[in-house]
Amino acid sequence: METTMETNAAMPAESPLYNKRNYLNNGYSLRSWFLTVDHKRIALIYLASITFFFILGGFFAMLVRLELLTPKGDFMTSDGYNRAFTMHGIMMIFFFLIPSIPAVLGNFLVPLQIGAKDLAFPKINLLSWYMYIGGGALALFAMINGGIDTTWRFYTPYSTGHASGYVVTTILGLFLMGFSSIFTGLNFIVTIHKMRAPGLTWFRLPLFIWAMYATSLIQILGTPVVAITLSLAAVEKGLKIGIFDPAYGGDPILFQHLFWFYSHPAVYIMILPAMGIISEVISCFSRKVVFGYSFVAISSMMIAVIGFFVWGHHMFLTGQSQFAGLIFAALSFLVAIPSAVKTFNWTATLYKGSISFEAPMLYVFGFLGVFLIGGLTGLFFPALGLDRHLHDTYFVVAHFHYIMVGGAIMGYMAGLHFWWPKMFGKKYPEGLAQAGAVATFIGFNLTFFPQFILGYMGMPRHYHEYVPEFQFLHILSTAGASVLAIGYLIPAICFGWSLLFGEPTGPNPWNAKGLEWEKSLSPPPTENFSEIPVVTEEAYNYPDAEATVVTRS
Amino acid sequence: MSHGHKSEFLAHHFEDLEQQKESAALGMWLFLCTEVLFFGGLFCCYAYYKYRFFDAFISGSHHLDIKLGLLNTAVLITSSLTMALAVHAAQKGARGRTSLMLLLTIALAGVFLVVKYFEWSTKFHHGIIPGHNFQFPAEDLYGGATVKTVEIFYSLYYCMSGLHGIHVILGIVVIGWLWWINQKGRITPEYNVPVEMVGLYWHFVDIIWIFLFPLLYLLGLHVHG
Ligand SMILES: [Cu+2]
């Protein structure tokens, strides 16, 4: 290891194309994987686990889309349909989206990007995965035994009263998963505070790190509230005591307040990490520093903070007072400001950049488009009068899928392609991957754009029968979902192909800036760096784009 | 390697003990923030329902045994003292005294749980069990209180003191583990971070009770009768 690394020289020239002593071949036993405390290995275990839950959630999405092909409920019973979309929501939100970028790319990259050997608490990191998979196992158990039909929101008094199935078991699973998420966030915050390499000041940090920091704040401050809230619902369901139950004078609206206190910020747990990835990728493929770096960094923190004060916009029509509604509406509009700061700054980064169109960058362009639509349609809801019309329609469904699928998953895909050569030291087939990005973009929009129109026309969510006029748009949506499925299949093929036949890439195939590219090998050694790097320059210090001819493979 | 002497307590991924200790402390404080919000949800429920069903809350609270509550408060505060003394002894390197103080803390935590057990079993005996044919003497209902709304108070009472009790039990487990590693000589003046961190946790458990005691027990003093 020591021989291959020169701290200050540009590495690529004299570094091996494929680092032979790396974290991947440091032990082959099951034990060396499932009892590992190496953040990179844990990231890979997470990658496998969340992919499993993504496929599961996708399966339920497919059931839902199939049912909605026809106006009549002829594929599933109403009850079956309720269970299908509930399981879709629970699997996708709690077991895929929330852990996705933090637990996989965050785990892998946080130490590498700040020049540390590992996260601050490697054993707790491993424990997080066990809590996650334990929670997942409980949710799976409930699913196999018929699932639940409470929707992912578990609104009382239904969830604590008549709802059948393993509601309490599922909640227990979410509780475990929640604390796994808390420990991941806690680990990141401590690591970012205490383990940065010499010279790596706060405003030299990669923007992905800023995004992970903001996300972690939400994880440690929001998640415990939903943990106690769902626990109370589980206790109420299991022991029949009264907390939210109106039969005792309890207040279901209180449950909604506590639930959304976490579950609105949870959206930012999904989208902020994606935004971090966008900043990294857009800078690399424009060969420019991110425009207004410090504004983009601070806007992540602003989103995290403001995000805690807007939850009431989910409750305009469920019994919250008009006055509270007004306040929450005003606060909700505020979130648009830091989000817009990011979008404008990304666009400005492209300006006069030396732009190239590799797969990660295609996902970024996809992200910019759909995030714009998803973000702007989000502003329809705090407009109180309009919300009355759009509440609980497919307009809402379309909006949050634009953010959570269009935004978060495209960001995740961009990141996965971008750092894949770092993680495995091998190339993926670029052309095929680009086709995957395009298919994802087309499939995604075909699936969800018709849902805006459906919702505006009055199609309510959670219904499995509808009036025949809506059928055409539903068919479009289902067709789009099929294309989207192909869009997800293609990267899977690319990555599989890469693992089997991919050529070695060398440590920095994108000629990117950042410690993980410039100071570590591909795949990185277990200790990440042969010696702790010293940082002497700002983030994204690309040579002037216009003056450089960039050669990339 | 490059740094010559490295402490046997230094984990491989830290540069020096100072960094390791600061990381542990920050991690613990963050965990306590999480805990504050975890209990915060319950305190929110309490605040809201107390505002809505004030009479029911003072009726329910009046029915709790202030003397036992007071006793437990004293017990828990004393255990915080013994825990602080354990931290002090560990820093001084007094292994025997550290172990003694840790055992005393465990013993006091045990007393707390025993008192709790008697409190709860008396309540159960009188049928004060939310959700299971809840009984509450009509003559103890003040103002506009109803049995149903008093039941909400008791649901919260059991949840709040129950969750706190779980934290006490967890505390006993980790303090027991501390005692064990101390006996094995893994706590030294050079490195005693585990004792300090568990100490923080234990004081937190104590503070939660300091809030629970007035909210649950003293509220009933509004009733003069
Ligand atoms: Cu929201």
Coordinates of N, CA and C in Angstrom, one line a residue, chain B residues 19 27 33 49 59 105 119 122 125 149 177 194 203 217 221 223:
Chain B
Q19 N -9.1 12.6 20.5 CA -10.1 12.6 19.4 C -11.2 11.5 19.7
G27 N -21.1 11.9 20.5 CA -22.1 10.8 20.2 C -23.1 10.7 21.3
C33 N -30.0 13.9 22.9 CA -30.9 14.7 22.1 C -32.0 13.9 21.5
Y49 N -53.3 16.8 26.6 CA -54.5 16.2 27.3 C -54.7 16.8 28.6
S59 N -57.6 14.6 39.0 CA -58.3 13.5 39.7 C -57.4 12.3 39.7
T105 N -25.0 2.2 42.8 CA -26.0 2.8 41.8 C -27.0 1.7 41.3
E119 N -46.1 0.1 43.6 CA -47.1 1.1 43.2 C -48.0 0.5 42.1
T122 N -50.4 -2.3 43.3 CA -51.6 -1.8 44.1 C -52.6 -1.2 43.1
H125 N -54.4 -3.9 41.4 CA -55.3 -4.5 42.4 C -56.6 -3.8 42.5
T149 N -62.0 9.8 30.8 CA -60.8 10.8 30.6 C -59.8 10.5 31.6
W177 N -22.4 -3.9 33.1 CA -21.3 -4.1 32.2 C -20.0 -3.3 32.6
P194 N -15.9 5.1 29.0 CA -17.2 4.4 29.1 C -17.9 4.8 30.4
H203 N -27.6 10.2 34.4 CA -28.1 11.5 34.8 C -29.3 11.9 34.0
Y217 N -47.3 13.2 39.8 CA -47.7 13.0 41.2 C -48.2 14.3 41.8
L221 N -52.0 17.9 43.7 CA -52.1 18.8 44.8 C -53.1 20.0 44.6
V223 N -56.0 19.5 44.1 CA -57.2 19.1 44.8 C -56.9 19.3 46.3

